[in-house]
CSV table of C-alpha atoms in Angstrom, one decimal:
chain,number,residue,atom,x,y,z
A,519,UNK,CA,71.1,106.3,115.1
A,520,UNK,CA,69.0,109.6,114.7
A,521,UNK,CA,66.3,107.9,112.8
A,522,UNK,CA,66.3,105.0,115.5
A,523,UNK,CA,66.2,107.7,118.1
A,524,UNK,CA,63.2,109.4,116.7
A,525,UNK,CA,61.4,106.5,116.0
A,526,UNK,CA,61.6,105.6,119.9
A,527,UNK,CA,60.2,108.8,120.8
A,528,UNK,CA,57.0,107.9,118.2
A,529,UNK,CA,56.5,104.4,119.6
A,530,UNK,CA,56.8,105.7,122.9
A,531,UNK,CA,54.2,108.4,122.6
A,532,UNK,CA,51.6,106.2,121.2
A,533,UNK,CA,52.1,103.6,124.0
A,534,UNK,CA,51.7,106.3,126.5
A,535,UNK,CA,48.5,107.0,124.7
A,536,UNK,CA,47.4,103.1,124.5
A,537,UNK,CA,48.5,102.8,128.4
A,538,UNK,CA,46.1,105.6,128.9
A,539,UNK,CA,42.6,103.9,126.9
A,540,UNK,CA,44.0,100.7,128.2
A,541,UNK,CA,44.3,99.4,124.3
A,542,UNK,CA,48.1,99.5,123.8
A,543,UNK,CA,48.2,96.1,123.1
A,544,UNK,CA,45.5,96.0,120.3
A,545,UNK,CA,48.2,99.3,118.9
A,546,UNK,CA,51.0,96.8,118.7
A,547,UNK,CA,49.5,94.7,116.3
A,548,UNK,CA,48.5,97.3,114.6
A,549,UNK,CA,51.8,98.7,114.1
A,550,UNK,CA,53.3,95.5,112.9
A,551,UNK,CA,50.2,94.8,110.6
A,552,UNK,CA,50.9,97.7,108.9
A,553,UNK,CA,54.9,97.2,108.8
A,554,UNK,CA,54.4,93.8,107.7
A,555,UNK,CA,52.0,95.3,104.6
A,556,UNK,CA,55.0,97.8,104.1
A,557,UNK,CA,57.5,94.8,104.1
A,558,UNK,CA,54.8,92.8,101.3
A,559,UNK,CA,54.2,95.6,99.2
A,560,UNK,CA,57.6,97.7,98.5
A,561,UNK,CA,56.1,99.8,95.8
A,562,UNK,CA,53.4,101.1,98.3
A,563,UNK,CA,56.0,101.5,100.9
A,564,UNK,CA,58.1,103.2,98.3
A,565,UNK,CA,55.4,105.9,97.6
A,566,UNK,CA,54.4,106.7,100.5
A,567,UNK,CA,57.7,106.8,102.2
A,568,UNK,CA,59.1,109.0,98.4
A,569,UNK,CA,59.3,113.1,99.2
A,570,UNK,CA,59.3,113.2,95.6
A,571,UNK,CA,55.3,112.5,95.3
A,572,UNK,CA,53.4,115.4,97.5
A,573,UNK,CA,52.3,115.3,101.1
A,574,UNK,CA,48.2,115.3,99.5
A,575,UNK,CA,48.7,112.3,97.3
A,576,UNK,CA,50.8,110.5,99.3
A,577,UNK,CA,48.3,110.6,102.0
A,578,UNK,CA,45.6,109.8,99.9
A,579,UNK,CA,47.4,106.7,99.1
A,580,UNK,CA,47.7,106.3,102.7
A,581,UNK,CA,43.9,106.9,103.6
A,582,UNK,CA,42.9,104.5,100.8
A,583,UNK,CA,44.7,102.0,102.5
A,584,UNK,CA,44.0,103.0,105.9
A,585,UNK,CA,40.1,103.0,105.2
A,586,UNK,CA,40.2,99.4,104.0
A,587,UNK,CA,42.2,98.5,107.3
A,588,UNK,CA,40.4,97.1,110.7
A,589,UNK,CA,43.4,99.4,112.7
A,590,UNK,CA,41.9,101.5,115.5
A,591,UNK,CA,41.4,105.1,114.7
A,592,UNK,CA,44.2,106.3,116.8
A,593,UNK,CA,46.8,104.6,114.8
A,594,UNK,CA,45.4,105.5,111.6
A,595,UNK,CA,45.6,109.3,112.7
A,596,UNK,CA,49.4,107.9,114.2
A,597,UNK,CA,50.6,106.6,110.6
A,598,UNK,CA,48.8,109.9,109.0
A,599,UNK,CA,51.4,111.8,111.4
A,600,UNK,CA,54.3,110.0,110.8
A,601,UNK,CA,53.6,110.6,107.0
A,602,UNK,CA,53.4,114.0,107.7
A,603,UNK,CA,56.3,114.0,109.5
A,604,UNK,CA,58.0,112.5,106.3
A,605,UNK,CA,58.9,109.6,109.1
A,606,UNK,CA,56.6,106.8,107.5
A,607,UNK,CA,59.8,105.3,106.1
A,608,UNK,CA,60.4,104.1,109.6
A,609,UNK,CA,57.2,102.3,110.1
A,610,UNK,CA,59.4,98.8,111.0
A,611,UNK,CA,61.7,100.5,113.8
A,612,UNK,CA,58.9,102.1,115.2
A,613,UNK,CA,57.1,98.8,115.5
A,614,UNK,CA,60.0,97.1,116.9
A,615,UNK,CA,60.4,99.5,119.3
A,616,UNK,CA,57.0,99.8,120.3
A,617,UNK,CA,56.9,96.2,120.4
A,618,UNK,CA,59.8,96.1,123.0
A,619,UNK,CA,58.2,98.7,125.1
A,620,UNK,CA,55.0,96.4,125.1
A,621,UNK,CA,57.2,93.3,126.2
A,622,UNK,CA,58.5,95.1,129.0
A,623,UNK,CA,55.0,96.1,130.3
A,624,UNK,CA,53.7,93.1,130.1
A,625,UNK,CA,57.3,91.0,131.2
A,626,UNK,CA,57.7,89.7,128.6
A,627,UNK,CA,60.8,88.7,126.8
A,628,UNK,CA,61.8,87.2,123.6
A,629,UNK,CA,64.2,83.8,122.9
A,630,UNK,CA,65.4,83.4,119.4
A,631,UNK,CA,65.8,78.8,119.4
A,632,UNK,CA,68.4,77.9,116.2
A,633,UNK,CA,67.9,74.2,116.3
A,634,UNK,CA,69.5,71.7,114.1
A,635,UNK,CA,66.1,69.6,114.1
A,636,UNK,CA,62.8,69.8,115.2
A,637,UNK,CA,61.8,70.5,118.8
A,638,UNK,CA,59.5,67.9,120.1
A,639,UNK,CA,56.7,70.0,122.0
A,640,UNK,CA,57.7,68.3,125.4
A,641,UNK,CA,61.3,69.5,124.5
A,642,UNK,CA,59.9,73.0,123.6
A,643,UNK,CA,57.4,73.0,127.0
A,644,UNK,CA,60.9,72.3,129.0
A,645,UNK,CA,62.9,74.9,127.5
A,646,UNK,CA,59.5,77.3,128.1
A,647,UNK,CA,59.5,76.6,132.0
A,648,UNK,CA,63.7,76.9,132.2
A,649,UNK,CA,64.1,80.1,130.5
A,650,UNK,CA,61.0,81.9,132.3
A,651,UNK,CA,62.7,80.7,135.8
A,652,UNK,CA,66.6,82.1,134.5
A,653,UNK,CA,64.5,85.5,133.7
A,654,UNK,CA,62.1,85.9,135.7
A,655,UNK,CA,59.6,86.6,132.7
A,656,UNK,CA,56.5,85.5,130.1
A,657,UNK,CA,59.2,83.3,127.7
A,658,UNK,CA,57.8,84.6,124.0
A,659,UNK,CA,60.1,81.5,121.8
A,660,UNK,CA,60.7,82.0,117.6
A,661,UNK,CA,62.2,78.3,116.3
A,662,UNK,CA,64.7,78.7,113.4
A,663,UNK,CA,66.1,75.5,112.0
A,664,UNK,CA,69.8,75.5,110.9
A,665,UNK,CA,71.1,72.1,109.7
A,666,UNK,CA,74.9,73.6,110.1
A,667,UNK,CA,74.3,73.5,114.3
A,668,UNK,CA,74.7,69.3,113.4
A,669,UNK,CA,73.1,68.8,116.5
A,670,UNK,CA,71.8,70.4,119.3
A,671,UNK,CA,70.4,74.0,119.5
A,672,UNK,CA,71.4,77.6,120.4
A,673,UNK,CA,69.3,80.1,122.6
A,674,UNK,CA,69.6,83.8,121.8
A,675,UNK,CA,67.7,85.8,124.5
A,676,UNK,CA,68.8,89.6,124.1
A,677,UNK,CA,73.0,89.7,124.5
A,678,UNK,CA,72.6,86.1,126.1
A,679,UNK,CA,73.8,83.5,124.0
A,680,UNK,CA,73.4,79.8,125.1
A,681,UNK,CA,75.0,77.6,122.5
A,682,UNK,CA,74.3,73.6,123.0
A,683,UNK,CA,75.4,72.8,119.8
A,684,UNK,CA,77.4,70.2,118.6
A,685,UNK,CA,79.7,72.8,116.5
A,686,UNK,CA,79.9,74.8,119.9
A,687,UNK,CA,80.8,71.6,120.9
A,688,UNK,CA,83.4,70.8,118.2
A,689,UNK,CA,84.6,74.5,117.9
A,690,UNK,CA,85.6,74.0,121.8
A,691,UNK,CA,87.1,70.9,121.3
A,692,UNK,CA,89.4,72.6,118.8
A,693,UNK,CA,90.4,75.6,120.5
A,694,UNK,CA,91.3,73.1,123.4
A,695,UNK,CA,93.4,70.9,121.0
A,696,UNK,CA,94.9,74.2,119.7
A,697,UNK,CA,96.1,75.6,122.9
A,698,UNK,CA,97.5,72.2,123.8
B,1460,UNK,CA,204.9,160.1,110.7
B,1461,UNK,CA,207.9,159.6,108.7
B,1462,UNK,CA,208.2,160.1,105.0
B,1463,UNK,CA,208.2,156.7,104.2
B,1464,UNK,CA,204.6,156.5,105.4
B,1465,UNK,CA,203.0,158.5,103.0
B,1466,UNK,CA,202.2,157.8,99.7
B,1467,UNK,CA,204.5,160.5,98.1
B,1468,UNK,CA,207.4,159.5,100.5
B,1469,UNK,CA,207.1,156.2,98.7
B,1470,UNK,CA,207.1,157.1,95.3
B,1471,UNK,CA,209.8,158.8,96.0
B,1472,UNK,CA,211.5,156.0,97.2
B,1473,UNK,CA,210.7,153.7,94.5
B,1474,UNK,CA,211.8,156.1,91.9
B,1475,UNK,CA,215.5,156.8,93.7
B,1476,UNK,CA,216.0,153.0,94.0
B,1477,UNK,CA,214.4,152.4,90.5
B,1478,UNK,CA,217.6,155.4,89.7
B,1479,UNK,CA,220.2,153.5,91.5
B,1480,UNK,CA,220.0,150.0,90.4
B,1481,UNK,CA,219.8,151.2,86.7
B,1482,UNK,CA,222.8,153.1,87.5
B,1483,UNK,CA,224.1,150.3,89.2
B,1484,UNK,CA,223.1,147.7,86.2
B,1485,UNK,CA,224.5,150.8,83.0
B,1486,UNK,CA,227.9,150.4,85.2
B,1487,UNK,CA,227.8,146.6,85.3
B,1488,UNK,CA,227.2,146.4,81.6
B,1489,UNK,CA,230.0,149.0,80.9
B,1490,UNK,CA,232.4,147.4,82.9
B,1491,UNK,CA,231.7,144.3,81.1
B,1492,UNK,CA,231.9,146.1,77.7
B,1493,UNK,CA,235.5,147.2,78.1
B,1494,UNK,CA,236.5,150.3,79.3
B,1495,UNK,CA,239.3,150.8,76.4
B,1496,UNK,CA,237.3,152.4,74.1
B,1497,UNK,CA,236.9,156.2,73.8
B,1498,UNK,CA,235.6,157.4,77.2
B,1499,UNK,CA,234.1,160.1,75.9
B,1500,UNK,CA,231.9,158.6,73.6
B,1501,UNK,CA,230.5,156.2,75.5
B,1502,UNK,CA,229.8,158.0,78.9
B,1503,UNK,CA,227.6,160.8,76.9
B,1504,UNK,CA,225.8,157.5,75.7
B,1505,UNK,CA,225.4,156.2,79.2
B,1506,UNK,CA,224.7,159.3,80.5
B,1507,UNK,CA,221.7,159.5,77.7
B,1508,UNK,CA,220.4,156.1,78.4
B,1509,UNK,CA,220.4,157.0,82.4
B,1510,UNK,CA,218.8,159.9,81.4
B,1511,UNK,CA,216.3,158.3,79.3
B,1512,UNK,CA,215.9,155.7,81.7
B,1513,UNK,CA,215.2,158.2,84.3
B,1514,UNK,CA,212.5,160.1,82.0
B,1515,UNK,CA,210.5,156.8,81.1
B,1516,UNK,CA,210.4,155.7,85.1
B,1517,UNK,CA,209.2,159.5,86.0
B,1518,UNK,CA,206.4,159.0,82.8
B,1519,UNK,CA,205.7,155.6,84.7
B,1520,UNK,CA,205.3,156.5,87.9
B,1521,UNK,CA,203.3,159.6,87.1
B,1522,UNK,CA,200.9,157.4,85.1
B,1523,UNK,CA,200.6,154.8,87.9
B,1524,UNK,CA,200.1,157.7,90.2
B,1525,UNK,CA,197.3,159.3,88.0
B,1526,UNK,CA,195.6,156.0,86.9
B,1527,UNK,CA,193.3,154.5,89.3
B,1528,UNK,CA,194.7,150.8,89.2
B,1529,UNK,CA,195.9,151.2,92.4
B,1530,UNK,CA,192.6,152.2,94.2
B,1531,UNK,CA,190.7,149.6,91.5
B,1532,UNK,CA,193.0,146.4,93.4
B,1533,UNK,CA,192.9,147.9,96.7
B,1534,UNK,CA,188.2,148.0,95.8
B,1535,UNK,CA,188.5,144.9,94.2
B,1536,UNK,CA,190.6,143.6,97.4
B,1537,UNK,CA,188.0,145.1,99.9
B,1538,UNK,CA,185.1,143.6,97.9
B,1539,UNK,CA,186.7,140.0,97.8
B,1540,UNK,CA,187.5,140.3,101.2
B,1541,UNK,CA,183.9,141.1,102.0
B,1542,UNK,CA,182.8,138.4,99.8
B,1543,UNK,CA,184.8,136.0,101.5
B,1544,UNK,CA,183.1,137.5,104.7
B,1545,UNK,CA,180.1,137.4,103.7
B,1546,UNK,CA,180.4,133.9,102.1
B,1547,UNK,CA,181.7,132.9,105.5
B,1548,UNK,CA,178.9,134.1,107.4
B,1549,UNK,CA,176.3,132.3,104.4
B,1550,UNK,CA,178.2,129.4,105.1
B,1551,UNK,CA,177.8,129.5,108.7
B,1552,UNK,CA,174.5,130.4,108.5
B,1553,UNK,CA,173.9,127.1,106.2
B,1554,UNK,CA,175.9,125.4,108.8
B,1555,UNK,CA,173.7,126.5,111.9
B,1556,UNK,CA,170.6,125.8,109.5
B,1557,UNK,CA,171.9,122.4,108.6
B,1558,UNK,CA,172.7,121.4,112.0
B,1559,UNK,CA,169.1,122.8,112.9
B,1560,UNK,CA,167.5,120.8,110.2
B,1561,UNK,CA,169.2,117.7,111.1
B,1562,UNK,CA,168.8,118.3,115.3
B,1563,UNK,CA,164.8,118.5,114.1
B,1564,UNK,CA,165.2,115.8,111.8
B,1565,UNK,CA,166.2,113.6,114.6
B,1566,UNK,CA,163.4,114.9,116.5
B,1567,UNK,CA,160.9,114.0,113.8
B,1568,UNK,CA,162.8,110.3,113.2
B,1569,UNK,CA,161.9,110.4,117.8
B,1570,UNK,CA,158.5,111.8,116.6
B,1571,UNK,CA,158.4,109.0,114.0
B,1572,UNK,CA,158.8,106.0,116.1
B,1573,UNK,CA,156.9,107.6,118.8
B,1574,UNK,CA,153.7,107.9,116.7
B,1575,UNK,CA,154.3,104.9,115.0
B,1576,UNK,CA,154.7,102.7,118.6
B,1577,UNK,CA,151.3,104.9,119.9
B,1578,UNK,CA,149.8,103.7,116.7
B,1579,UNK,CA,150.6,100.6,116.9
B,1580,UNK,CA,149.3,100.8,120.5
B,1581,UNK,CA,146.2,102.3,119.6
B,1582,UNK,CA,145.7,99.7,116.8
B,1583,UNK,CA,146.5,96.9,118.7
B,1584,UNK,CA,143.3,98.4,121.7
B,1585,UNK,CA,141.3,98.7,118.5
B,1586,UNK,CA,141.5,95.6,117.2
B,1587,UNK,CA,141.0,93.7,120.4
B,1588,UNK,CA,138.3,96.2,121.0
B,1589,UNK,CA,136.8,95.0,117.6
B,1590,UNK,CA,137.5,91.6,118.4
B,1591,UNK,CA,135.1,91.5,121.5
B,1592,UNK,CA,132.7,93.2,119.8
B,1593,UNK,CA,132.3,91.0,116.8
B,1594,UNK,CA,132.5,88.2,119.2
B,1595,UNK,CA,129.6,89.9,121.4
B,1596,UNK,CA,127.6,90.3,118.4
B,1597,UNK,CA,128.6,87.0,117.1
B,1598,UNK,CA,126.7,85.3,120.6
B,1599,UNK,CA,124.0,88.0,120.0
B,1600,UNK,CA,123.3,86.7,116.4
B,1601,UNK,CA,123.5,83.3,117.8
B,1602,UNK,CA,121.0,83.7,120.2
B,1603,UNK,CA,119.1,85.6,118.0
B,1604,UNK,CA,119.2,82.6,115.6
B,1605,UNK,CA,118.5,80.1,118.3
B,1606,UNK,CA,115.4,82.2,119.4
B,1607,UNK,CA,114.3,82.5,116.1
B,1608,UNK,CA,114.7,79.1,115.3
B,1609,UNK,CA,112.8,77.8,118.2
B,1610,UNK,CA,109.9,80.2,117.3
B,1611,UNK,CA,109.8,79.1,113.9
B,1612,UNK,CA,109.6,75.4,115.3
B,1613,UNK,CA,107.1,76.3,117.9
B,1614,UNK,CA,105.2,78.5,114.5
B,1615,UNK,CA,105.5,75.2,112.4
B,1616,UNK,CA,104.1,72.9,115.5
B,1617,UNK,CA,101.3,75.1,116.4
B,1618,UNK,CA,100.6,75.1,112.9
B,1619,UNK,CA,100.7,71.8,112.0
B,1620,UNK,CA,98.9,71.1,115.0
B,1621,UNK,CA,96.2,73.7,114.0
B,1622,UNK,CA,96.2,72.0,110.3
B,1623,UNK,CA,95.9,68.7,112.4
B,1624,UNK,CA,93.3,70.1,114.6
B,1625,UNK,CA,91.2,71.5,111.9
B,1626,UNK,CA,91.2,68.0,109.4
B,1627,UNK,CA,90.0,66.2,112.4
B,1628,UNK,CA,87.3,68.6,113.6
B,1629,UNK,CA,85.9,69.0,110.2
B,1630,UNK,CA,86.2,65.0,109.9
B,1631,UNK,CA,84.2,64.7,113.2
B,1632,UNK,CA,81.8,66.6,111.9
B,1633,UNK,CA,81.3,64.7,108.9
B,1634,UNK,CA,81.2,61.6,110.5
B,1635,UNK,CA,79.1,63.3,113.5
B,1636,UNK,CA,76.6,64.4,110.9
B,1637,UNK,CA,76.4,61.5,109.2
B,1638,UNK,CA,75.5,59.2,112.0
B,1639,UNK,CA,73.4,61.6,114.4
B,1640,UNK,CA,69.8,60.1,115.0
B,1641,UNK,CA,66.7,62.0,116.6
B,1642,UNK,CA,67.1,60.4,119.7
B,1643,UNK,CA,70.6,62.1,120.1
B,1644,UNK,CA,69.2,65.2,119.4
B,1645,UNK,CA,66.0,64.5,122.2
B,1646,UNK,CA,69.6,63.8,124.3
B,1647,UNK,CA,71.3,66.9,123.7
B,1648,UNK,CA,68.6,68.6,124.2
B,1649,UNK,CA,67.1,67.4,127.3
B,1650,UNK,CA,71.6,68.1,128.2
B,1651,UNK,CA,71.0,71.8,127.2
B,1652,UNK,CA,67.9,72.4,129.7
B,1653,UNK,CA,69.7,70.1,132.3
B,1654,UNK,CA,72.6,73.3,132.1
B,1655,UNK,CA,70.6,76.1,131.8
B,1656,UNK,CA,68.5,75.1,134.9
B,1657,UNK,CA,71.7,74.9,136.5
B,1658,UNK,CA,72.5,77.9,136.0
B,1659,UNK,CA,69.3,79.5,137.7
């Protein structure tokens, strides 16, 4: 909860600084091209994110990478902070959050689909258009097959949960039967 | 006070009858002897005899008179007589406490049957009093048993019909699995967004 806290508090100060040059988009995807290298490569996550290994070398691990890297210069001084800060380790939270913070600028929000077959793109157009009227907002969609659904699909947007399954379906049916 | 009264006046009295009947009884037996024999002779004889007579009566009444037989019967008299009293009073007292003992045993024989009858009472109350209990908790356990009963029964049916449920649920998906085609997919589907744009 602390480290979630903190890592807030860093995403939100570097947005405030994107919002400021105007480039705090361009900083997002920097963020989660650098988690995402993190998430590929656990050994350099591991020794950069390990107190056991010196601030110096660990930075100079950092700034090898970092010079290699297209990221703009004030996330590179951003990530040289957080190592500093020993807060590296959270590099995936940060992004996350920062991400979030980005969606909300630019009203945007994000559906998880769990569909038990593929989405025809007219299908996937639809279900664009109906959950940008039901919030309001740019409809960002991430399709996840699951064979187990039988049929239908599931919506995750948030806390909201709108299940069109067929084992909704079923699992309904049941607790009907049950209650008699 | 005459001198009869006195203990001397009676010695005396005993000892000068004691003198006359012996005089009496020496001229009986002379008479009856026969008189015709030498007078002389035989009245220094008598007179001898009375005389020692006479002596051996004083000797006895002296001795009675210095021995203490007398005062031992007349003690020995006193102390049965006290006895005797004091038995009577014992046997009084034993009276009085025997007719106490048996007035109380009467009273305990009343006590008796009294406590007896109130226990009798009291065990007849307590045994009805039992008796409605255990028939109070005998319709308690009964209804006890009847509830529990009819929530085992209603336990088995809901789960037997859970048992029942589940088989056919997990059959209907099997079979609903087995058969579903693209198109009913594309149907559910399109069903889902029909909902959710209801809901907007």
């Amino acid at each position: 909860m602390t480290g979630s806290r903190i890592s807030k508090r860093y995403a939100k100060a570097l947005l405030s600084l994107g919002q400021e040059d105007g480039n705090y988009a361009e900083y997002g995807e920097n963020l989660k091209d650098f988690a995402g290298l993190c998430a590929d490569n656990p050994e350099f996550s591991k020794v950069i994110g390990n107190p056991v290994f010196s601030v110096d070398d660990r930075k100079k691990v950092l700034n090898a990478v970092l010079e290699k890297s297209p990221f703009a210069d004030l996330v590179k001084n951003f990530l040289r902070l957080l190592l500093d800060k020993n807060r590296i380790g959270g590099i995936e939270d940060v992004s996350a959050f920062y991400t979030r913070l980005t969606d909300e600028i630019s009203n945007i929000i994000r559906a998880d689909i769990i569909t038990a077959r593929p989405l025809k793109d007219e299908a996937m157009d639809k279900l664009d258009v109906v959950l940008a009227k039901i919030t309001s907002k740019t409809v960002k969609i991430k399709v996840e097959e699951d064979e187990s659904l039988i049929g239908g699909l599931v919506v995750k947007i948030g806390d909201l949960v709108l299940d069109g399954s067929v084992r909704a379906q079923i699992e309904g049916l049941k607790e009907s039967l049950n209650e008699g | 006070m005459t001198g009869f009264e006195t203990a001397r006046g009676r010695s005396l009295l005993i000892a000068a009858c004691t003198l006359i009947i012996s005089v009496a009884f020496c001229g009986l037996a002379y008479a009856s002897g026969g008189g015709d024999e030498g007078h002389g002779g035989s009245v220094t004889d008598l007179l001898y005899r009375i005389l020692n007579f006479v002596l051996m009566v004083i000797i006895l009444v002296v001795v009675i008179r210095k021995t203490t037989i007398k005062e031992f019967f007349s003690n020995r008299k006193e102390e049965i007589r006290k006895k005797l009293e004091d038995l009577k009073r014992d046997k009084e007292t034993a009276e009085s406490r025997c007719n106490e003992l048996e007035k109380k045993f009467k009273e305990f024989e009343l006590q008796e049957k009294e406590i007896i009858e109130q226990f009798k009472a009291d065990g007849v109350l307590e045994k009805e009093r039992i008796i409605a209990e255990a028939r109070e908790r005998a319709t308690q356990i009964l209804a006890q048993t009847d509830l529990t009963i009819e929530r085992e029964i209603q336990a088995a049916r809901n789960k037997l019909r859970q048992d029942v449920v589940e088989m056919a649920a997990t059959r209907a998906e099997e079979i609903i699995a087995g058969r579903i085609q693209d198109s009913d997919q594309d149907h559910l589907v399109n069903e889902f967004i029909e909902s959710v744009e209801k809901l907007h």
